mmCIF file of C-alpha atoms in Angstrom:
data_model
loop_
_atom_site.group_PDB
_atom_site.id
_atom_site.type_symbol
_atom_site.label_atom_id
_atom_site.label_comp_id
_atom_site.label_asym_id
_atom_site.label_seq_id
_atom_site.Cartn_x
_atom_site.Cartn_y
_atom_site.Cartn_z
ATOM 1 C CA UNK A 314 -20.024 2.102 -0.636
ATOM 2 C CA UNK A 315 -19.044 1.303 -4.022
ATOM 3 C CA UNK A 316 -20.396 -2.243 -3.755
ATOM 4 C CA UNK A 317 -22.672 -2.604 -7.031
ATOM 5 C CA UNK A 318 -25.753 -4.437 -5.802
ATOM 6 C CA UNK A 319 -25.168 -7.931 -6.627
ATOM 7 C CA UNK A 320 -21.799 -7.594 -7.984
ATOM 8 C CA UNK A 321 -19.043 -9.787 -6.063
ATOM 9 C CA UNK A 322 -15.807 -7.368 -5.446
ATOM 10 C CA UNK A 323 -13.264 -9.134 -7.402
ATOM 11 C CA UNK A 324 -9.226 -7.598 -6.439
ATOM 12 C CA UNK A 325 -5.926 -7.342 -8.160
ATOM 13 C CA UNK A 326 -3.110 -5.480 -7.011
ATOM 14 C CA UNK A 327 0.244 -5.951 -8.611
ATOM 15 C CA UNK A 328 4.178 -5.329 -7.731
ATOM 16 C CA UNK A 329 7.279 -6.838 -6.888
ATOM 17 C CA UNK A 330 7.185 -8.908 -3.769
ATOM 18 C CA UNK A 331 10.959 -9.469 -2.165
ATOM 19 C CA UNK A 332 12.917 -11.687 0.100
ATOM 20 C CA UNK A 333 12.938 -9.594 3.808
ATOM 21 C CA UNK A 334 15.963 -10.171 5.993
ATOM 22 C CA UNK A 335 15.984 -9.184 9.506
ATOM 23 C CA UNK A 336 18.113 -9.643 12.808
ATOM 24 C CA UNK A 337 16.553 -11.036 16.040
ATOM 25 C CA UNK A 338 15.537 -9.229 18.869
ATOM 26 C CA UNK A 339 16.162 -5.671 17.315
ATOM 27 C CA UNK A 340 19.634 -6.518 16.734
ATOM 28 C CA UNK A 341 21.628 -3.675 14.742
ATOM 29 C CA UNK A 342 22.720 -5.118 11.181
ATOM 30 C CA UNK A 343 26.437 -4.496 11.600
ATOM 31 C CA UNK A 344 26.483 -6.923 14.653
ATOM 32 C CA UNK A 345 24.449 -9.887 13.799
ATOM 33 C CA UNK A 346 25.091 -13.317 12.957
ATOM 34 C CA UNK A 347 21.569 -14.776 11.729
ATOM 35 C CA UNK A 348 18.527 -13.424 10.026
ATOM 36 C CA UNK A 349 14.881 -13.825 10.360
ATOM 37 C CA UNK A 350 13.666 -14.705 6.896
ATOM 38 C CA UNK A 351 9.973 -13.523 5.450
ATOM 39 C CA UNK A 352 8.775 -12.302 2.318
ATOM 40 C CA UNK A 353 6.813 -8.702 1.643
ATOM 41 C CA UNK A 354 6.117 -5.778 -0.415
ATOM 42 C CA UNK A 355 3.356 -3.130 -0.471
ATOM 43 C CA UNK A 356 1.095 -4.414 -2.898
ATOM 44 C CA UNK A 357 1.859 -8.050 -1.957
ATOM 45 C CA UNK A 358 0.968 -6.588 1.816
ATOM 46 C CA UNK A 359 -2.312 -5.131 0.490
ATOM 47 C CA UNK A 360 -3.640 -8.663 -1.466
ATOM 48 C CA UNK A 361 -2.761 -10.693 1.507
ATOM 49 C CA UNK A 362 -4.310 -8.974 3.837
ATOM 50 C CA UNK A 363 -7.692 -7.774 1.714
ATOM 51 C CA UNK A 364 -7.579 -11.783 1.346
ATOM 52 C CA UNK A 365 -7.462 -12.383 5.571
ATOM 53 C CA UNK A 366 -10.636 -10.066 5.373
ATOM 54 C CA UNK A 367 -12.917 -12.523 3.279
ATOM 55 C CA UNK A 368 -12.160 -10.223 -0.070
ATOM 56 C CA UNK A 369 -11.366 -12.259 -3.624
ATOM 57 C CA UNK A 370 -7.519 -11.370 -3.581
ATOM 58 C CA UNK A 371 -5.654 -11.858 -6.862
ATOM 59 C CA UNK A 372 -1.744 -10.605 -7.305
ATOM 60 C CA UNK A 373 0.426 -10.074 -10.142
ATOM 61 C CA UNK A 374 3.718 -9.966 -10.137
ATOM 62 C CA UNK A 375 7.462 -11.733 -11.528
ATOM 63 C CA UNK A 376 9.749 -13.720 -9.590
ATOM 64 C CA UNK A 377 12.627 -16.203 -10.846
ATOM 65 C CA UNK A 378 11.413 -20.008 -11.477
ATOM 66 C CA UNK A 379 13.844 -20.722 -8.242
ATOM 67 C CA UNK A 380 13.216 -22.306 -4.921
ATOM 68 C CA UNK A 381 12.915 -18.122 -3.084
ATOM 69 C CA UNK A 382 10.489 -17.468 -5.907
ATOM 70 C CA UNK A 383 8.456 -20.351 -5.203
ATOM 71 C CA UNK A 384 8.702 -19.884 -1.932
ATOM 72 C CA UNK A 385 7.679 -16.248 -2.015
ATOM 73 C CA UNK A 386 4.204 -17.410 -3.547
ATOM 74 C CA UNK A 387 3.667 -20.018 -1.308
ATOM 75 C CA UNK A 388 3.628 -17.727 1.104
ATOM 76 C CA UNK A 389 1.042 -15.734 -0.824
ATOM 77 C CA UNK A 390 -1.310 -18.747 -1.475
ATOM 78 C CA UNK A 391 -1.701 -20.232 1.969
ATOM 79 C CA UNK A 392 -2.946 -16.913 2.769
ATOM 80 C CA UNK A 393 -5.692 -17.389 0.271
ATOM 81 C CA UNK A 394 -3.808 -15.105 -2.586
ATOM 82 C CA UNK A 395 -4.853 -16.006 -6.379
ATOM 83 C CA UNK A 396 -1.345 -16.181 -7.575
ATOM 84 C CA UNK A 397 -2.541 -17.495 -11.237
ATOM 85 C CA UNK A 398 -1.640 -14.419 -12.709
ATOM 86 C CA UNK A 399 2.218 -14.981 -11.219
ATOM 87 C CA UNK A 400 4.901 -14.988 -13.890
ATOM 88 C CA UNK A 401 7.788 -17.336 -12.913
ATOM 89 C CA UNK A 402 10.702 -16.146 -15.230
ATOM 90 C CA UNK A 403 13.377 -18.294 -16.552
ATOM 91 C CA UNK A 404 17.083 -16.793 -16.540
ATOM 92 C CA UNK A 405 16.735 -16.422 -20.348
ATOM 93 C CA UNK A 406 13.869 -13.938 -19.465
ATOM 94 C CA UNK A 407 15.412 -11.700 -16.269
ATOM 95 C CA UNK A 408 19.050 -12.313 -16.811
ATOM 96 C CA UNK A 409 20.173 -11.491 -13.607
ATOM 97 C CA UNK A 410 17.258 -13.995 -12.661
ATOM 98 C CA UNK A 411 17.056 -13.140 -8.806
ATOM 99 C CA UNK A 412 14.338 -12.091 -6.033
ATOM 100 C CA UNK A 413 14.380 -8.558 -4.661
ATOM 101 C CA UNK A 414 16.128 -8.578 -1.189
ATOM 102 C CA UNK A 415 15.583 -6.163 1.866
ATOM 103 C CA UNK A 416 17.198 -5.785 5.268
ATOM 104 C CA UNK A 417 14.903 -4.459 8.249
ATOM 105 C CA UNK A 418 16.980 -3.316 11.328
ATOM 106 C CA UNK A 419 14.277 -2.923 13.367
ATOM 107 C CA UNK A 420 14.549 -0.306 15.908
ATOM 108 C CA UNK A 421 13.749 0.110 19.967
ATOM 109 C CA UNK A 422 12.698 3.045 22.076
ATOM 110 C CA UNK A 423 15.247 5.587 20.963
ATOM 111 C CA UNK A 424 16.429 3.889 18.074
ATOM 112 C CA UNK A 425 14.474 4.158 14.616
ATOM 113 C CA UNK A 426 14.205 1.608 12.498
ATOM 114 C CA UNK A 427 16.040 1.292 9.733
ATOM 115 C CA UNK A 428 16.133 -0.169 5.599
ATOM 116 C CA UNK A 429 18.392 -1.508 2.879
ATOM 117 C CA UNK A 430 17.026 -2.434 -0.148
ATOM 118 C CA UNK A 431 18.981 -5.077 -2.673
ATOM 119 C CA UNK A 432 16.654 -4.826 -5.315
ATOM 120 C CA UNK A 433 18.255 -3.932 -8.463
ATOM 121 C CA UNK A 434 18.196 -6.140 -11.489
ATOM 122 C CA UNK A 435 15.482 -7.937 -9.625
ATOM 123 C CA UNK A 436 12.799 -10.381 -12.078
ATOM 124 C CA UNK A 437 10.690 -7.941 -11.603
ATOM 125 C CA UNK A 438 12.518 -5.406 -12.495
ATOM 126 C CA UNK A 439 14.081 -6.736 -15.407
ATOM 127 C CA UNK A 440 10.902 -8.319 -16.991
ATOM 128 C CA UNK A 441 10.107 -7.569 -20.418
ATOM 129 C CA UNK A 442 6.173 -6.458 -19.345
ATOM 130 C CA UNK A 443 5.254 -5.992 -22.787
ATOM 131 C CA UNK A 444 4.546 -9.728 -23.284
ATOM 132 C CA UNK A 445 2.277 -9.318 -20.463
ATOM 133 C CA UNK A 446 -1.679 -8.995 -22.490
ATOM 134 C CA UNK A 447 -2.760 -6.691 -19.838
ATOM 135 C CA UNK A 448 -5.910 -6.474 -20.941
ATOM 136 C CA UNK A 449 -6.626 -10.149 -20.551
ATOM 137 C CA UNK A 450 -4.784 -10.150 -17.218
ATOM 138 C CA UNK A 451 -7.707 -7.048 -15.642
ATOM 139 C CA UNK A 452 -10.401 -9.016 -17.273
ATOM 140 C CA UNK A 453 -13.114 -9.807 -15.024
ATOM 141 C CA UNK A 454 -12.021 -7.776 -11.985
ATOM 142 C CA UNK A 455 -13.581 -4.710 -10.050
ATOM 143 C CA UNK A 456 -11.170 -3.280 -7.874
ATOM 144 C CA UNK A 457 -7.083 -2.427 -9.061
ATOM 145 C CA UNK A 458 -4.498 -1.212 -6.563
ATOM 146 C CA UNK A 459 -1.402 -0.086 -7.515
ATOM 147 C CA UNK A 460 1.558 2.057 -5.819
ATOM 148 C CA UNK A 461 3.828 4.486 -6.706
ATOM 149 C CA UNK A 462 6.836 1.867 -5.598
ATOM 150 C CA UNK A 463 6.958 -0.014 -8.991
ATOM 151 C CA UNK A 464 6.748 2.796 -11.212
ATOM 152 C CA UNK A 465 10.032 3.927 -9.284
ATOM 153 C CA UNK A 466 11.633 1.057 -10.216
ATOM 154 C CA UNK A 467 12.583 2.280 -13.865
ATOM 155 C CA UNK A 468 10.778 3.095 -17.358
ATOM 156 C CA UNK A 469 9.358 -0.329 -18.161
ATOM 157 C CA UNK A 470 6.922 -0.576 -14.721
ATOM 158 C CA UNK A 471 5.915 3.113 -15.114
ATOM 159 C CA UNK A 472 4.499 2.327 -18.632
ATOM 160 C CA UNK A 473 2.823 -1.392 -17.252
ATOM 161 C CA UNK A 474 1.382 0.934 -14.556
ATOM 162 C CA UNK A 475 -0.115 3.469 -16.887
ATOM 163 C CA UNK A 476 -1.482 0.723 -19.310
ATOM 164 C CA UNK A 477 -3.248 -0.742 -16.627
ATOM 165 C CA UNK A 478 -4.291 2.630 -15.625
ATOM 166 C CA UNK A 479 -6.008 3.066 -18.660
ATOM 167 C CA UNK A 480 -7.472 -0.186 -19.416
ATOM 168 C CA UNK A 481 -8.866 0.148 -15.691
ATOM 169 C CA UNK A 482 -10.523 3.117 -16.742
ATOM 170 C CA UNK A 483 -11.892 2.166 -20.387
ATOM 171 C CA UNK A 484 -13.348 -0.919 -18.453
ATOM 172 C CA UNK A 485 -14.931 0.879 -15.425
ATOM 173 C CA UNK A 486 -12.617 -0.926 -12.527
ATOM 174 C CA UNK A 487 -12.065 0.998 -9.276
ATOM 175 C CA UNK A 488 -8.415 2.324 -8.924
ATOM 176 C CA UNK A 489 -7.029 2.884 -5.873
ATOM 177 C CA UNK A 490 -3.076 4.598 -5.579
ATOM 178 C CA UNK A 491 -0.667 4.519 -2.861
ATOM 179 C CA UNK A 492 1.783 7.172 -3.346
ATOM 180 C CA UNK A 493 4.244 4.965 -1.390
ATOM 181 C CA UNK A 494 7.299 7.569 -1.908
ATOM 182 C CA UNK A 495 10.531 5.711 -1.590
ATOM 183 C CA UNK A 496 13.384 8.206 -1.438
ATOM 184 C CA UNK A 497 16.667 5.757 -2.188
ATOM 185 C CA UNK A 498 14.420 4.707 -5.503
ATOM 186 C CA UNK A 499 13.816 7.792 -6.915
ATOM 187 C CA UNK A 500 14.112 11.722 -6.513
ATOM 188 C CA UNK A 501 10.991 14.074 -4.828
ATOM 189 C CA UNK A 502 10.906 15.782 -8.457
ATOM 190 C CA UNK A 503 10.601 12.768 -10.256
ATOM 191 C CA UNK A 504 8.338 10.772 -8.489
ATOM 192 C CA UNK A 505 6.134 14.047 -8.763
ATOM 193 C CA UNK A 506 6.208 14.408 -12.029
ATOM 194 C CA UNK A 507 5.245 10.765 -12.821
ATOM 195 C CA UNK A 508 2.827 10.167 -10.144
ATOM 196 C CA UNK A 509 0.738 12.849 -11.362
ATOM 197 C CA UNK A 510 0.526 11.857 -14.584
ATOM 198 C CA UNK A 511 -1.860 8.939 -13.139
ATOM 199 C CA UNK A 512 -3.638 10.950 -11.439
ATOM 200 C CA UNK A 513 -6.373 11.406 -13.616
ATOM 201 C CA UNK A 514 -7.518 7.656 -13.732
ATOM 202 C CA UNK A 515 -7.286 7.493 -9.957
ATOM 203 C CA UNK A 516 -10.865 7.003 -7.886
ATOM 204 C CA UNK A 517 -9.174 6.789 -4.217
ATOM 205 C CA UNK A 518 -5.999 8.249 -3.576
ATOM 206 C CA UNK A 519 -4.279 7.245 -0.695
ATOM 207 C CA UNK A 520 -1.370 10.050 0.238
ATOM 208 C CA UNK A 521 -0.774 12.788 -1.183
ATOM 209 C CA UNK A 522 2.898 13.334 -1.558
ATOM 210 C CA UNK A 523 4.009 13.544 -3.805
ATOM 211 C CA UNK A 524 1.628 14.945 -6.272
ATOM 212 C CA UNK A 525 1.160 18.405 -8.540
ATOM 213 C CA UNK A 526 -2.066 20.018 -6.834
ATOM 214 C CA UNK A 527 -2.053 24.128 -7.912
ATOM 215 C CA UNK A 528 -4.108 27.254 -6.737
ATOM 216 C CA UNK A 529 -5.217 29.550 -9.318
ATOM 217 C CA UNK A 530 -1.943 31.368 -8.914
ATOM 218 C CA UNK A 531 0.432 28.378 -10.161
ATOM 219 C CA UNK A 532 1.063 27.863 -6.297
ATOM 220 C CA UNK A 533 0.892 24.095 -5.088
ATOM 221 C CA UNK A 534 -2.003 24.227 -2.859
ATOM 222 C CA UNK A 535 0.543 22.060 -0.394
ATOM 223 C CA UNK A 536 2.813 24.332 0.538
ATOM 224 C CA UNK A 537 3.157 25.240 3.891
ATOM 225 C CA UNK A 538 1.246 21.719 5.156
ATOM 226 C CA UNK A 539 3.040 20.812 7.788
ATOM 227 C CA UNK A 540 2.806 16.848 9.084
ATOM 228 C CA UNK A 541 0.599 17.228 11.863
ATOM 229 C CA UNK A 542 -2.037 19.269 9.804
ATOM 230 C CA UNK A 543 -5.191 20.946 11.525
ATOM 231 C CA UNK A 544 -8.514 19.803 10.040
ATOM 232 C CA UNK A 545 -8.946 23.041 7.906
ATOM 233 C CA UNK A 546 -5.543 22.895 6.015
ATOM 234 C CA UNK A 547 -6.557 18.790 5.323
ATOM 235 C CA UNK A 548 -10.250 20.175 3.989
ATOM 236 C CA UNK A 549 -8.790 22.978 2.051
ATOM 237 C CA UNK A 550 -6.222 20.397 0.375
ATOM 238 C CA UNK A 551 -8.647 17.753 -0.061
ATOM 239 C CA UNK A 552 -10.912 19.749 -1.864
ATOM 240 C CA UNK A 553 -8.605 21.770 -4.416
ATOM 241 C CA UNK A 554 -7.144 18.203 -5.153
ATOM 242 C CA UNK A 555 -11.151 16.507 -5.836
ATOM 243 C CA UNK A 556 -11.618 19.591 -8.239
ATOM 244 C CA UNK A 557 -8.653 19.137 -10.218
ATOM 245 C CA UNK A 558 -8.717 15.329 -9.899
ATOM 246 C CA UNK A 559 -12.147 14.059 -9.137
ATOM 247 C CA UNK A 560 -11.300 11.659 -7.069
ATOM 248 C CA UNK A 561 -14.276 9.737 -5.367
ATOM 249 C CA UNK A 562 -12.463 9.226 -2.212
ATOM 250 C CA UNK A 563 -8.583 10.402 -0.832
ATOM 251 C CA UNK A 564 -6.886 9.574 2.880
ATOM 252 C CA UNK A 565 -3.911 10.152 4.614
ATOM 253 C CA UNK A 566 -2.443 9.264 8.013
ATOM 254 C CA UNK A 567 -0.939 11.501 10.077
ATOM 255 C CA UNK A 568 1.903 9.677 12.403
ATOM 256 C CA UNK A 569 3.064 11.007 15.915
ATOM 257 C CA UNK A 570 6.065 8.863 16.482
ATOM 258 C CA UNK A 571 7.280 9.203 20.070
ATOM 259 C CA UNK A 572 10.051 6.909 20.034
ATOM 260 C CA UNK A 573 10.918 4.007 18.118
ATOM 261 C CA UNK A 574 8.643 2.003 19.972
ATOM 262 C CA UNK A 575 5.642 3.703 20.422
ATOM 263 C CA UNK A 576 3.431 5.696 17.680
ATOM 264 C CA UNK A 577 0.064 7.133 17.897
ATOM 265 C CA UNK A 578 -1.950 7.253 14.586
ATOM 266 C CA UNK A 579 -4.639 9.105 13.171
ATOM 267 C CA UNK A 580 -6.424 9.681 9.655
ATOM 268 C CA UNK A 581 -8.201 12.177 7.445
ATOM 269 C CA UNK A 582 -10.336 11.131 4.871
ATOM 270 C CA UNK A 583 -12.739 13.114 2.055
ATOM 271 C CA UNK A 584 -15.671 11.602 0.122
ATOM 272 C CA UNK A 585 -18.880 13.077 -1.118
ATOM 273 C CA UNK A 586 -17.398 16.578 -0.641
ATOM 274 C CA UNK A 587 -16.473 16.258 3.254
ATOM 275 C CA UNK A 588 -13.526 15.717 5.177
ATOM 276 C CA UNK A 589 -13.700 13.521 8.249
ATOM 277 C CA UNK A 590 -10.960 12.644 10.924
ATOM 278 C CA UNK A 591 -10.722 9.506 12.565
ATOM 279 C CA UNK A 592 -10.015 8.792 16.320
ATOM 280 C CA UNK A 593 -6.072 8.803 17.416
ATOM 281 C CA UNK A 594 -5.152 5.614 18.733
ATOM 282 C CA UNK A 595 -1.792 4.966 20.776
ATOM 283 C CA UNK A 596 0.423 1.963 20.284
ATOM 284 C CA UNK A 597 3.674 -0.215 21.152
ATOM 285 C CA UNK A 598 5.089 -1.260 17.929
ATOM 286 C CA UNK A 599 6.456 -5.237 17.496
ATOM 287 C CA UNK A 600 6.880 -4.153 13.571
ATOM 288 C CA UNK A 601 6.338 -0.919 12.066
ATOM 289 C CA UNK A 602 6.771 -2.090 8.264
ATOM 290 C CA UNK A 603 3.550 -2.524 6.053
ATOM 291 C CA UNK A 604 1.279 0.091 8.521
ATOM 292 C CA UNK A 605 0.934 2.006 5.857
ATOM 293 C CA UNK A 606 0.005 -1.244 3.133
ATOM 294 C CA UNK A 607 -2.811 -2.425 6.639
ATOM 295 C CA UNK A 608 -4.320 1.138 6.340
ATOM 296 C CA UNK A 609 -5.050 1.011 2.710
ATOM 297 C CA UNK A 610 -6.340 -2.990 2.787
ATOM 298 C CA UNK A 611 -8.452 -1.887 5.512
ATOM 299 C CA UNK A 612 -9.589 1.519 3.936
ATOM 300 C CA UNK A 613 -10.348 -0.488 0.484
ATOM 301 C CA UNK A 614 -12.152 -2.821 2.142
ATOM 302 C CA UNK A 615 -14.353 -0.500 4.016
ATOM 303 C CA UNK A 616 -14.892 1.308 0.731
ATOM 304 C CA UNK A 617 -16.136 -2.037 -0.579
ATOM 305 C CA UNK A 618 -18.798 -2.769 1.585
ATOM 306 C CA UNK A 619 -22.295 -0.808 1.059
ATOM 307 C CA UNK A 620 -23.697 0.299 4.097
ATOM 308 C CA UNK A 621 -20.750 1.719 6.268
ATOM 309 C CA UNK A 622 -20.639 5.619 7.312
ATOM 310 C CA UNK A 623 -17.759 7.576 6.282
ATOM 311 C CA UNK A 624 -16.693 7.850 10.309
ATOM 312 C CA UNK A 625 -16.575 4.403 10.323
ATOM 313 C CA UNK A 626 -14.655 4.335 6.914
ATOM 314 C CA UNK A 627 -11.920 6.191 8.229
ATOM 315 C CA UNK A 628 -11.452 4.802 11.742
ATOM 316 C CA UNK A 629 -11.505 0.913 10.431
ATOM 317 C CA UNK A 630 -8.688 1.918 8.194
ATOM 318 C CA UNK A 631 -6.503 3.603 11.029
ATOM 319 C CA UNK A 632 -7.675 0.419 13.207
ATOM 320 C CA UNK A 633 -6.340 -1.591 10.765
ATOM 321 C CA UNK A 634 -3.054 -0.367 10.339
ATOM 322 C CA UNK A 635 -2.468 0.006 14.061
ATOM 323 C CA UNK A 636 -3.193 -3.765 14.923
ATOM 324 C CA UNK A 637 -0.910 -4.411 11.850
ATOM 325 C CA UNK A 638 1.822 -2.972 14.456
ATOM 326 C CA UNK A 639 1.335 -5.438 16.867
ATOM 327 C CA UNK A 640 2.300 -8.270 13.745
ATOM 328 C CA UNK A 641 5.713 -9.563 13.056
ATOM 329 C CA UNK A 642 5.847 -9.264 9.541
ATOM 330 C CA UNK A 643 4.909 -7.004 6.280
ATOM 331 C CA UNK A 644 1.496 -7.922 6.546
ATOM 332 C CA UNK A 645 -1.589 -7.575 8.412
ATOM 333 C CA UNK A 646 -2.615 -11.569 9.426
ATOM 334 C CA UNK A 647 -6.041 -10.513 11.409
ATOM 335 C CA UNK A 648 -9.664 -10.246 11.043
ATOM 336 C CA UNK A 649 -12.798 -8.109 10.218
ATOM 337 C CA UNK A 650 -13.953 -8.767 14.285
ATOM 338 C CA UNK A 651 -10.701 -8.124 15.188
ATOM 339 C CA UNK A 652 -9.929 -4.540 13.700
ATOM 340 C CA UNK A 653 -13.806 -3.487 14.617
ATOM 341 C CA UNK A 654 -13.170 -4.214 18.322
ATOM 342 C CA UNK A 655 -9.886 -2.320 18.444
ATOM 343 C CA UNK A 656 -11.772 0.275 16.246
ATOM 344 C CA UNK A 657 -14.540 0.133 19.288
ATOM 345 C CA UNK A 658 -12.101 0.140 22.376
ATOM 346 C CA UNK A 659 -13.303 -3.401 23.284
ATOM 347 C CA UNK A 660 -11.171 -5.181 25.918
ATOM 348 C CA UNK A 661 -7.760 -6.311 25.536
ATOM 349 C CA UNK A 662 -8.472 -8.976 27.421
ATOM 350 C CA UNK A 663 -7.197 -12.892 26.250
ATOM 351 C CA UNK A 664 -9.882 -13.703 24.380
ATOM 352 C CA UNK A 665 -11.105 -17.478 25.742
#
């Protein structure tokens, strides 16, 4: 859809990708004596699993020059990640000179799941990102994805994130922006305020909490939207945030969560002054995190391709993120034929 003719899609998403630590078997934290190891993060998710779709992945971000750093981009390389743009930081550098670290207690029927973060003073955090040439760094790309998760990290990622922001949009590089609100990072009123200073230099929005949108009146056009929204409140909001914005495409999901272990998931999505809703698809859940990272890979890679209809936009990208439920892990591992026949209803059959 945004697919210049001729013109390979070239992506780059950047943010802090951590260590994730979780008990077997949907164990409760408090009780267990081992831990699943992986590695994740929401733009991390995003690369790898635009990458698992045939797209030319690239990811920034900083890790320590340790054996878990290394590690961590392994990981992102045998998934066909371009980690050249990967800063490995010496303890000179990030003092502190460690990898962010989360716990996942998953949960099970009645029982939600649950997250600590032990992030703080990560590499990432710490790095000094005005050594970075960022300019050099989104040279030669077409697509940038960021998320409102590492400008909630502190001052020095919410300027890096508006710098890229605006280089992006000097150059003519597609932005898409994740809202990603993280509550134990930062407050509603903050995250608000900062996230919609990027607004203007944002193409596809994905979310839209939280954000400033007004009425005439000073009123934010939000108010009152509840989180199963009918179609008319979605087009009204849509559209009052495309004429203060201009955005060329935005999406959200709406979630029905009917225990801990079974969702159902649907999507609305505006482009070319419309709002569409996608089917609602049902689902057991192995691993809730990153179904929010699957839906944006698999809406920005919809977006990228030239011929698809908006209805099939929109129900690829809830497709994607519900197969991403049936992954262990933060990130979607699956396919293009995959995701379509889900999409289609095909058989759940073992496929021989």
């Amino acid at each position: 859809m945004y697919q210049e003719e001729n013109r390979k899609q070239r992506f780059i998403t950047m943010g802090e990708i951590m260590l994730r630590l979780t008990p077997p078997d949907c164990e409760k934290i408090r009780t267990a004596d081992c831990f699943e190891a992986r590695y994740g993060g929401s733009e991390a998710n995003v690369a790898l699993s635009l990458a698992n779709l045939g797209i030319d992945s690239s990811y920034f971000t900083v890790v320590p020059d340790n054996s878990l750093g290394k590690s961590a981009i392994r990981m992102m390389k045998s998934n066909d990640v371009d980690c050249t743009p990967v800063i490995f930081s010496t303890s000179e550098e990030t003092p502190t000179h460690r990898l962010g670290t989360y716990y996942l207690e998953t949960g099970y029927g009645i029982r939600p799941s649950k997250v600590i973060y032990d992030r703080k003073h990560s590499a990432f955090d710490e790095y000094d990102f005005t050594k970075v040439d960022l300019e050099k760094l989104l040279d030669g790309y077409t697509w940038l994805h960021l998320s409102g998760i590492t400008p909630a990290l502190g001052e020095r990622c919410r300027k890096m994130i508006m710098d890229c922001l605006k280089i992006a949009k000097k150059n003519g590089i597609t932005v898409s922006f994740d809202g990603n609100f993280r509550s134990t990072l930062w407050s509603f009123e903050t995250a608000r305020d900062v996230l919609s200073r990027y607004l203007p230099y944002v193409d596809v929005l994905i979310g839209i909490e939280p954000i400033h949108v007004y009425n005439a009146d000073g009123t934010d056009v939000k108010d009152g939207l509840t989180m199963d929204p009918s179609f008319e409140d979605m087009d009204r909001v849509f559209k009052a945030i495309d004429e203060q914005y201009h955005m060329k495409a935005i999406a959200r999901t709406v979630r029905y969560v009917h225990s801990g272990s079974n969702n159902s998931l649907k999507a609305f999505y505006y482009a070319d002054g419309k709002t569409y809703e996608s089917k609602t698809l049902n689902f057991e859940i192995v691993d809730r995190v990153g179904g929010g990272d699957a839906f944006s890979s698999g809406l920005i890679y919809a977006l990228m391709q030239n011929d698809w209809k908006h209805e099939d936009i929109v129900n690829f990208a809830v497709a994607s993120s519900v197969m991403k439920h049936a992954i262990r892990g933060d990130t979607n591992i699956t396919s293009v034929d995959q995701i379509k026949r889900l999409m289609n209803n095909a058989s759940f059959d073992v496929q021989r």
